[in-house]
Coordinates of C-alpha atoms in Angstrom, one line a residue:
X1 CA -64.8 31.1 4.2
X2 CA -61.7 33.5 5.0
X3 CA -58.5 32.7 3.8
X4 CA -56.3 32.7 7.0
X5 CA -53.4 34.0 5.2
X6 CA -54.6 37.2 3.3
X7 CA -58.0 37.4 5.4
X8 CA -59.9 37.6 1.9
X9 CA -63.1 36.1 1.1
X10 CA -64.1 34.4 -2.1
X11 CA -66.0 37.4 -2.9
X12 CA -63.5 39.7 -2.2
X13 CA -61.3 37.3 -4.2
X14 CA -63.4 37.3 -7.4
X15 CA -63.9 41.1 -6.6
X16 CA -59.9 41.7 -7.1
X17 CA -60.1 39.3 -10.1
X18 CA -63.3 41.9 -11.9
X19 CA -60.9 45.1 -11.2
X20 CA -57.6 43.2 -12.3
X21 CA -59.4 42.6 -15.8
X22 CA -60.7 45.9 -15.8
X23 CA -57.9 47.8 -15.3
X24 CA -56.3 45.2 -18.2
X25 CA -58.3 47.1 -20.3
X26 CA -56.9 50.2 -19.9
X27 CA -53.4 49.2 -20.7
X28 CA -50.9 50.3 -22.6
X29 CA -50.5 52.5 -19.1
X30 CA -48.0 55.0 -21.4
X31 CA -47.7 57.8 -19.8
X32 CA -49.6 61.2 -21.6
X33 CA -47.9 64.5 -21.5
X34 CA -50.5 66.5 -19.7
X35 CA -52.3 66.4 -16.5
X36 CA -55.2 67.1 -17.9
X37 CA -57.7 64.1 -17.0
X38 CA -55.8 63.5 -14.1
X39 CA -56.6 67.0 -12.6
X40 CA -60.5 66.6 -13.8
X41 CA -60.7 63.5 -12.2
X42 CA -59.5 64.4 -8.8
X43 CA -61.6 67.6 -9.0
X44 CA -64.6 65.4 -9.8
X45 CA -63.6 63.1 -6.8
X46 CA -63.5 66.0 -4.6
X47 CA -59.7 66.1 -4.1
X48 CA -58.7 63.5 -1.8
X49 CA -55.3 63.8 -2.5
X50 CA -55.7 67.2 -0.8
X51 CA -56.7 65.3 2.7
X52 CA -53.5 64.6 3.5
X53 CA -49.8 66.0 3.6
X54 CA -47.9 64.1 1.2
X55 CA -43.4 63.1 1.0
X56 CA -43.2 62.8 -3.5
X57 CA -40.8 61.0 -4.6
X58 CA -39.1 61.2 -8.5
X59 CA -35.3 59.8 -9.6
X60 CA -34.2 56.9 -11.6
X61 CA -33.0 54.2 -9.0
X62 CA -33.8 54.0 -5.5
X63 CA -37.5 55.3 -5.6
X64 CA -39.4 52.1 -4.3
X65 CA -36.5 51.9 -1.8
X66 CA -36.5 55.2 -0.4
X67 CA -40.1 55.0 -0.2
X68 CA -40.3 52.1 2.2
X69 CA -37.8 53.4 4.5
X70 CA -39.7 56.3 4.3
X71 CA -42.8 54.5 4.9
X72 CA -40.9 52.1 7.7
X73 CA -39.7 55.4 9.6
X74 CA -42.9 57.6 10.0
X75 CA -44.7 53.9 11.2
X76 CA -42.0 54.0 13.9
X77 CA -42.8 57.5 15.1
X78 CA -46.6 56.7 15.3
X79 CA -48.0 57.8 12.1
X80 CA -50.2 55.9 9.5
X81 CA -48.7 56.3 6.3
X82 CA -49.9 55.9 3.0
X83 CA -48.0 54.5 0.4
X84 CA -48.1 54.4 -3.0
X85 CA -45.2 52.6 -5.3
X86 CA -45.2 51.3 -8.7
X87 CA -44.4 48.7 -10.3
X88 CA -45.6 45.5 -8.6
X89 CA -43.3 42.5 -8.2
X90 CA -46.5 39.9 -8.2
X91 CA -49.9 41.5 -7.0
X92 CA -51.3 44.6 -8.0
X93 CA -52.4 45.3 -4.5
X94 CA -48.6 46.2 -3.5
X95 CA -48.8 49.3 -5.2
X96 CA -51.6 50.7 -2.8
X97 CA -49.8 50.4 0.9
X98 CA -51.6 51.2 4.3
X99 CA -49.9 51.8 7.7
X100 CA -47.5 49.7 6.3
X101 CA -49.6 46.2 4.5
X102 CA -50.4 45.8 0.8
X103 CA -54.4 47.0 0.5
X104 CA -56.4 44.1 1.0
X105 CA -58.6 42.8 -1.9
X106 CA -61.2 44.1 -0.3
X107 CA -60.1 47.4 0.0
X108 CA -58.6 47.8 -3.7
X109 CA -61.7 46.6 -5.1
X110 CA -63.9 49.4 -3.0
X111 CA -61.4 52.3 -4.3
X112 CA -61.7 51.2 -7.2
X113 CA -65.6 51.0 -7.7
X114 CA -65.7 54.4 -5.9
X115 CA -63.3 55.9 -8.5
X116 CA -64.4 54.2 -12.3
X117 CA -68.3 56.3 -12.2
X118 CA -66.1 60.0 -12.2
X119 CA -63.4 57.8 -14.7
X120 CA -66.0 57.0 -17.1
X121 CA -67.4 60.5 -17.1
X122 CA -63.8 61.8 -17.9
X123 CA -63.6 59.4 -20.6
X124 CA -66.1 61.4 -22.8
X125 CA -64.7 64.7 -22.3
X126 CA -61.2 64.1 -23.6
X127 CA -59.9 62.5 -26.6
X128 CA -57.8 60.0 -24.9
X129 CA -59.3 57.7 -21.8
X130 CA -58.1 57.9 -18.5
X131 CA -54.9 56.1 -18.2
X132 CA -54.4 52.4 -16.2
X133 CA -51.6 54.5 -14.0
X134 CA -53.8 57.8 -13.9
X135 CA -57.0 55.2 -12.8
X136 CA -54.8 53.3 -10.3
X137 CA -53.8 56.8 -8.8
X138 CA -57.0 58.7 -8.4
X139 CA -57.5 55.2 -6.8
X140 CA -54.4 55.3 -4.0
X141 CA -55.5 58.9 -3.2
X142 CA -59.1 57.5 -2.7
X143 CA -57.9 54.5 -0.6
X144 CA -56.1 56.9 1.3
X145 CA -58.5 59.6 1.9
X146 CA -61.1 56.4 3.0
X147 CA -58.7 54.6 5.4
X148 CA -57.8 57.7 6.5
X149 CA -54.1 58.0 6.7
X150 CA -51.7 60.8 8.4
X151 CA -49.2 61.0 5.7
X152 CA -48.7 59.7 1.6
X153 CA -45.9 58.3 0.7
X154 CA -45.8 58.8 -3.5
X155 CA -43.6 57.6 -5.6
X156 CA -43.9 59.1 -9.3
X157 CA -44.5 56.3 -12.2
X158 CA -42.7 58.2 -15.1
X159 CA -40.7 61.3 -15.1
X160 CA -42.4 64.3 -13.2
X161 CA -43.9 67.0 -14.7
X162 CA -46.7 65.1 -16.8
X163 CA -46.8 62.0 -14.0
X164 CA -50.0 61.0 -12.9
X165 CA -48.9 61.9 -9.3
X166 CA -48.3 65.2 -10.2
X167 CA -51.7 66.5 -8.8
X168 CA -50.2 66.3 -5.5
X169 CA -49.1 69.5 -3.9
X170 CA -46.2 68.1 -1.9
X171 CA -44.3 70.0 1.1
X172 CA -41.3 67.1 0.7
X173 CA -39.9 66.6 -2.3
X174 CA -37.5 63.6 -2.6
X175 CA -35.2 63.4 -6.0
X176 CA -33.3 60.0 -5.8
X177 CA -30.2 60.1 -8.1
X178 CA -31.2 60.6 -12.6
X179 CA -29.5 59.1 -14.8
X180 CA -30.9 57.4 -18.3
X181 CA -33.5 55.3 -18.3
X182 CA -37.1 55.8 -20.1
X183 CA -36.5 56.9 -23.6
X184 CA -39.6 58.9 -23.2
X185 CA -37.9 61.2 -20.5
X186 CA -35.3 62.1 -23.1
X187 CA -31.6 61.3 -24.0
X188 CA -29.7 62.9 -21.9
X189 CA -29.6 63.3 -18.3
X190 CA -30.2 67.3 -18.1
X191 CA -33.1 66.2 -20.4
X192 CA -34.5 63.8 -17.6
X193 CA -33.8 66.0 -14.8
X194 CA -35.9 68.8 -15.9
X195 CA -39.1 66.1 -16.3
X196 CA -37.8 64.8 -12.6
X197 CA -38.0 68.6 -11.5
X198 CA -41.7 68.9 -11.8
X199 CA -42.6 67.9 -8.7
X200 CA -40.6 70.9 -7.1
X201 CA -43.0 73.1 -5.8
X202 CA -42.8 76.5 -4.2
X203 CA -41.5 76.7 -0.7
X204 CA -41.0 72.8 -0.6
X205 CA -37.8 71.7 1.1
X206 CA -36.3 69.3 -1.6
X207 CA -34.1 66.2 -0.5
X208 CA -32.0 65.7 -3.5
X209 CA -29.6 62.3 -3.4
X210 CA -26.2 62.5 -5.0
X211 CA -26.7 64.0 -8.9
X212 CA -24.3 64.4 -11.4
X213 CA -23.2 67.7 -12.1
X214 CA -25.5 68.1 -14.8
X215 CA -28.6 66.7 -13.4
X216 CA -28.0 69.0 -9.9
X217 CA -27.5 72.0 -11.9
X218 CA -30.8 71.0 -13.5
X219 CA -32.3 70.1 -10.4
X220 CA -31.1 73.2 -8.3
X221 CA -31.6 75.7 -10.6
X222 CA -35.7 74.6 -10.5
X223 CA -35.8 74.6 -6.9
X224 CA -34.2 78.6 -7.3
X225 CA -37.2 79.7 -9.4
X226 CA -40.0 78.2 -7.2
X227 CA -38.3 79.4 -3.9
X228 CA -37.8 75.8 -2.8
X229 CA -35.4 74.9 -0.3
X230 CA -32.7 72.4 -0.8
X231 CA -30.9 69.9 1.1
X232 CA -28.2 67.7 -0.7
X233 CA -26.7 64.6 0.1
X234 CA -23.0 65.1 0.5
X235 CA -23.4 68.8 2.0
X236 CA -26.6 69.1 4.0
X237 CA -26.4 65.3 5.1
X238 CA -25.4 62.1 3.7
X239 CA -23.8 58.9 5.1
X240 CA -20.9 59.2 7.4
X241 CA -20.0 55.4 7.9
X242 CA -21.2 52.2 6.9
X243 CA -19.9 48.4 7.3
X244 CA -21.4 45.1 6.2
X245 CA -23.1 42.8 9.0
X246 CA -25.2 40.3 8.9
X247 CA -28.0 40.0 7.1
X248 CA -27.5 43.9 5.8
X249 CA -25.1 46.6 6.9
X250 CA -24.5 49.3 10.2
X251 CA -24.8 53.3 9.2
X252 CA -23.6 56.2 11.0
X253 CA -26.1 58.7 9.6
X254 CA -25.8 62.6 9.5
X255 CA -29.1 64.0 8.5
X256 CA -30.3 67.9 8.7
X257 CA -31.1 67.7 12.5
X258 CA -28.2 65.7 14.1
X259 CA -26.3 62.5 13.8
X260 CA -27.5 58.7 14.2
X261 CA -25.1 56.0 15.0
X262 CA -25.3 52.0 15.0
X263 CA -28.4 52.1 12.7
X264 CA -29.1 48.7 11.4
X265 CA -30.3 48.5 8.3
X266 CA -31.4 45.0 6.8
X267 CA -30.8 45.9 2.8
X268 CA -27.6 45.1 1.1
X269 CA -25.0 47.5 -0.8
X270 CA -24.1 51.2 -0.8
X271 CA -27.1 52.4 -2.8
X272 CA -29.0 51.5 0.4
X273 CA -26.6 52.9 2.5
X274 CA -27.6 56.4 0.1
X275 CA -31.3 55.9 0.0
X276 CA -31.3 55.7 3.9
X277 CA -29.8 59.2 4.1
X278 CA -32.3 60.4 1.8
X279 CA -35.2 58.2 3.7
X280 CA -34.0 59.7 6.6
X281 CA -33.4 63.5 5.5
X282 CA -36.6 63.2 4.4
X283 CA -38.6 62.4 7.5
X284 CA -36.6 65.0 9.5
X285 CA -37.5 67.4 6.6
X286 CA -41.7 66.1 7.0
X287 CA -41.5 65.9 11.0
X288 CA -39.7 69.2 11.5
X289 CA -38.6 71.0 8.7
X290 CA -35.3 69.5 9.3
X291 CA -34.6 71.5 12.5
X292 CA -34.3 69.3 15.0
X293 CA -32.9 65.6 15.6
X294 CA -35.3 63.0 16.1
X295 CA -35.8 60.5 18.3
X296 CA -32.8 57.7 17.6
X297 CA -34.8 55.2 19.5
X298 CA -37.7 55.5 16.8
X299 CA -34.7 56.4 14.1
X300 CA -33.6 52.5 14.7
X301 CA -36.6 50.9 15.1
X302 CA -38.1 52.1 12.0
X303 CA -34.7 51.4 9.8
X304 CA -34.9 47.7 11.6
X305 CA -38.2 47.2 10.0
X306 CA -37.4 48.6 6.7
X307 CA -37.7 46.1 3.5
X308 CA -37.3 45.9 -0.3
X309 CA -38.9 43.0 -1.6
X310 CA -37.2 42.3 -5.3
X311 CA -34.0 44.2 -4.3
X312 CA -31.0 41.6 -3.6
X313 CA -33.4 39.6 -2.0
X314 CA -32.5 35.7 -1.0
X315 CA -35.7 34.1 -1.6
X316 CA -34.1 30.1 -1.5
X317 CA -30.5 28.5 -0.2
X318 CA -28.9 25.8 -1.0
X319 CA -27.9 27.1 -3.9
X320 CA -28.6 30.4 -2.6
X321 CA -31.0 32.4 -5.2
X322 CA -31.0 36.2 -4.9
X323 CA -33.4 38.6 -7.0
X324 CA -33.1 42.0 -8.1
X325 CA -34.9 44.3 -9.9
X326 CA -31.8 46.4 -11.4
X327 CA -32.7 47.1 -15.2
X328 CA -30.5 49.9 -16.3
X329 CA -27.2 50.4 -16.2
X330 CA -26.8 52.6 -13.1
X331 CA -28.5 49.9 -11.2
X332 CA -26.8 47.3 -12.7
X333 CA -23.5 48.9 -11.7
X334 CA -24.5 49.1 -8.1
X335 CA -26.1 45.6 -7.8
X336 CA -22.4 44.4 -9.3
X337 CA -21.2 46.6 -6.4
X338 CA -23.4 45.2 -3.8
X339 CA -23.6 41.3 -4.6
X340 CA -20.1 40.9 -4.2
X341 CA -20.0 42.7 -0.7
X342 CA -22.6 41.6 0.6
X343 CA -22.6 37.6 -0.5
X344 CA -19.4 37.0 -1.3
X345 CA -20.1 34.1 -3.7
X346 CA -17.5 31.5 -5.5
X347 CA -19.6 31.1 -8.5
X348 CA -22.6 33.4 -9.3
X349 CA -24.6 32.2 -12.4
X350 CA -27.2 35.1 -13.7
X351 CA -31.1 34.6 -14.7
X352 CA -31.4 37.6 -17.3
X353 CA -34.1 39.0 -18.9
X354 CA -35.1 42.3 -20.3
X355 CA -37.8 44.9 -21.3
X356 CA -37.2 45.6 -25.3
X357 CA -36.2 49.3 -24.1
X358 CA -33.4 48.6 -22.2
X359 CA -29.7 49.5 -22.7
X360 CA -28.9 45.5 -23.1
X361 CA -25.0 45.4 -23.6
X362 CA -24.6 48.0 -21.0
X363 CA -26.6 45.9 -18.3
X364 CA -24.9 42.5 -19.2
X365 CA -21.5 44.6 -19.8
X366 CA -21.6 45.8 -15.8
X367 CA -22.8 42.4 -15.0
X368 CA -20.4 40.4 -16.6
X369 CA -17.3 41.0 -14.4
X370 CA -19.8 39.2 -11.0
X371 CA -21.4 36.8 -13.1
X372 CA -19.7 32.9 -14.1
X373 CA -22.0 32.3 -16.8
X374 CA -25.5 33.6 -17.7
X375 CA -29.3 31.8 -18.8
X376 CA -30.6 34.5 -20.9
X377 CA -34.8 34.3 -20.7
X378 CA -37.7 36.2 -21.3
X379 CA -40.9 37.6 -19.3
X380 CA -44.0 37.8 -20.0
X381 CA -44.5 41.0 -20.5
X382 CA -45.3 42.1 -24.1
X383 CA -42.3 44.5 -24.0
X384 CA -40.1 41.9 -23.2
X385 CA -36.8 41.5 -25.2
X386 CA -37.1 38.1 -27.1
X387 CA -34.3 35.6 -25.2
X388 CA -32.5 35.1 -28.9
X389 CA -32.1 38.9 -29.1
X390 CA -30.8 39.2 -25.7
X391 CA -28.8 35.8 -26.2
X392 CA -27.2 37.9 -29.3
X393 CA -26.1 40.4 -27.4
X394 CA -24.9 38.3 -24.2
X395 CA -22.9 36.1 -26.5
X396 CA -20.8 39.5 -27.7
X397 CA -20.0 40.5 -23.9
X398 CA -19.9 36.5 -22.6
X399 CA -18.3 34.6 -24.4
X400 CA -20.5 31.4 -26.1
X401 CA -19.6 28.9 -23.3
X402 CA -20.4 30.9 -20.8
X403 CA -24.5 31.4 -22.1
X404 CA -27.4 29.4 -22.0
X405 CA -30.7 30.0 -23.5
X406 CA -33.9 29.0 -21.7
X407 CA -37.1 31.3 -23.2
X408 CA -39.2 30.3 -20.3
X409 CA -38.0 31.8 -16.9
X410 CA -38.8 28.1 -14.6
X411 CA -36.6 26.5 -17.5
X412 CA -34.3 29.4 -17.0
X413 CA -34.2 29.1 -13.1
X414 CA -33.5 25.0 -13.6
X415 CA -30.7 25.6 -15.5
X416 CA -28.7 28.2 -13.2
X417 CA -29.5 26.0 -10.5
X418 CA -27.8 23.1 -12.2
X419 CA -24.8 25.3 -13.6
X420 CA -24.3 26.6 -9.5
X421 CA -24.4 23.6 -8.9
X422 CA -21.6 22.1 -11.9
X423 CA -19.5 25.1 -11.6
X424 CA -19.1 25.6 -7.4
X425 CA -18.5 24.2 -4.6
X426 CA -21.7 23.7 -1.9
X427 CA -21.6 26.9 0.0
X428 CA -20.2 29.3 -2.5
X429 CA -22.7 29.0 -5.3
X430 CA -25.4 31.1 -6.0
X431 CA -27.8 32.4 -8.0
X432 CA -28.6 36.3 -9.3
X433 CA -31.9 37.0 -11.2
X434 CA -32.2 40.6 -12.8
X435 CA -33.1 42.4 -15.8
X436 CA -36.2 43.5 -15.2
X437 CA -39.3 44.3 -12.4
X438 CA -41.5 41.8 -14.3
X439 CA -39.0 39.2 -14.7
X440 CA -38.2 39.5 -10.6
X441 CA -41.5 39.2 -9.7
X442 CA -42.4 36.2 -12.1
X443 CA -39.2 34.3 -10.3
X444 CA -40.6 35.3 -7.0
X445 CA -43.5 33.9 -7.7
X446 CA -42.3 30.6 -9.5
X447 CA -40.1 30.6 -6.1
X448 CA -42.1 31.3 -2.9
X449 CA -44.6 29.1 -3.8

């Protein structure tokens, strides 16, 4: 029987369930620096990532964003994109998009029974396996090259130059805005920008989103040694006006072929307001090489459709619970930014919990100012922070009264209902959960079920 929600079978269902453990297998997914059995394997598949022009994306913050938009606008001019994104909020599947849908179980378990034969075979000829990112990959591009699509969407995992994605030989090159993040990148941002520059190629045009100094000199002086050409938010295009409506926020637009006015766009906060201009600088770049202004009917309709599951996202009312996947400081600073424009709440109670990498007191410090009082918690994910560690560090930055503890995240989501609850009046309460990707998608599933 066929589910008639996801159109799966049980087959296909226990299908997803034998790759899920499979890939399980190949985790820790860390990220190797070299391309090495990445570029064997897509030789040995035949290069599908070669039947299609691709838009690659790299930054810090704003990546999966940017690529949805990205993804929303070429749907609206006709084309079937392909996108890829990582990580997942609650299925695996997400991370493999087509013309618009998660891949069906179906699907992702085809790709990746075509792909693991030519894995295996890499396996023996290096010292290290293939990687869980670098399988799921080589698997995207396969999907892709099978459905077919017009057009991949990719969004690096880690860094650039030694990303998995990096195989790709992009004419778009998106760079959302660096800052610290990954201690693997390096520790300082001109260190991360010149991993993020990687994906510059020769004669690309590159979209690069606002940078700090030292990232864009980074950034810029890459795209002057492959020939690339540049376009920068603030000075090639960018956002000429924005105000809050409701249920997400109006944009005048200037991008590299012309100006767009009254475009909805149903996301919250600036930092959407910036990853639209990129989105949209982008597509101009990919339809036309920038030259000439698109259709605005198609313009709208594709920013109308745009979504960002995880990112200041309501998911319940009454209190009102909003999730978002903000887990360094730079994205904590503009989801403290963006709550309190776009929600307006009386008493906001935070759900926290972190990956053991994280910059913890300068999350909760940029937190602090929106929040009442906090539940510190803890995913599942074996590089979560333990809640007492984070609790430790909350308490510093806090205050004692104004922290809970709850190590399990449905405890944790009980108890910053009741504190809403306690602490506001009906209306004005609400609920923030953040930290982390995993700890989002856990409380979305806890939530929408």
């Amino acid at each position: 029987m066929t589910d008639a929600r996801t159109g799966s079978t049980p087959d296909d269902v226990a299908g997803l369930a034998r790759v899920e453990k499979a890939l399980a297998g190949r985790f820790p997914h860390r990220m190797l620096p070299d391309l090495e059995r990445m570029r064997d394997l897509v030789d040995l598949l035949g290069h599908p990532e070669q039947s299609f022009p691709t838009i690659h994306i790299t930054g810090t913050n704003g990546k999966t964003s940017t690529a949805r938009m990205i993804d929303a606008l070429l749907r609206a001019f006709g084309l079937r994109p392909g996108r890829y994104t990582s990580p997942h909020l609650e299925t695996v599947t997400e991370r493999i998009s087509i013309n618009g849908a998660p891949a069906s179980a179906e699907v992702f378990a085809r790709a990746y029974d075509d792909v693991i034969p030519y894995a295996e075979l890499i396996d023996t000829r290096h010292p290290d396996r293939v990687t869980f990112f670098e399988l799921l990959t080589a698997m995207a591009f396969a999907a892709f090259a099978d459905a077919p699509v017009d057009v991949g969407v990719i969004e690096v995992g880690m860094g650039g130059t030694w990303d998995a994605t990096n195989v790709v030989d992009a004419g778009v090159s998106v760079i959302t805005p660096v800052s610290l993040d990954h201690p693997e990148l390096g520790s300082t941002v001109e260190a991360v920008a010149a991993e993020k520059a990687g994906i510059i190629r020769p004669d690309a045009l590159v979209v690069l989103a606002q940078q700090t100094l030292p990232a864009a000199e980074v950034l810029l002086r890459r795209a002057s040694e492959v020939g690339a050409t540049v376009a920068r938010e603030g000075l090639e295009f960018g956002v000429v006006g924005r105000r809050p409506a409701v249920g997400g926020q109006m944009l005048t637009l200037r991008a590299l072929g012309g100006t767009y006015e009254e475009v909805f766009l149903p996301l919250h906060g600036v930092h959407q307001a910036h990853n639209a201009a990129v989105a949209l600088a982008a597509v101009e770049a990919f339809l036309g090489g920038g030259q000439n202004q698109l259709d605005a009917d198609a313009v709208l309709a594709g920013f109308a459709q745009a979504d960002s599951p995880g990112r200041l996202e309501v998911v319940r009312r009454s209190p009102t619970i909003v999730l978002d996947g903000a887990h360094n400081v730079a994205g904590a600073q503009a989801l403290a930014a963006a709550v309190g424009e776009a929600f307006g709440f009386d008493t906001l109670v935070g759900v926290v919990g972190m990956l053991s990498d994280k910059d913890a007191e300068g999350i909760l410090a940029a937190l602090e100012p929106v929040l009442s009082s906090i539940v510190i918690t803890q995913s599942s994910s074996p590089r979560a922070m333990g809640a007492d560690d984070l609790a430790a560090v909350a308490v510093d930055i806090f205050d004692p009264d104004r922290v809970e503890v709850a190590p399990r995240l449905d405890d944790a989501l009980e108890a910053a209902v009741r504190l809403a609850e306690e602490e506001g009046e009906l209306g004005g309460t609400g609920v923030l959960v953040t930290g982390s990707l995993v700890t989002v998608g856990e409380a979305r599933h806890l939530l929408r079920r």
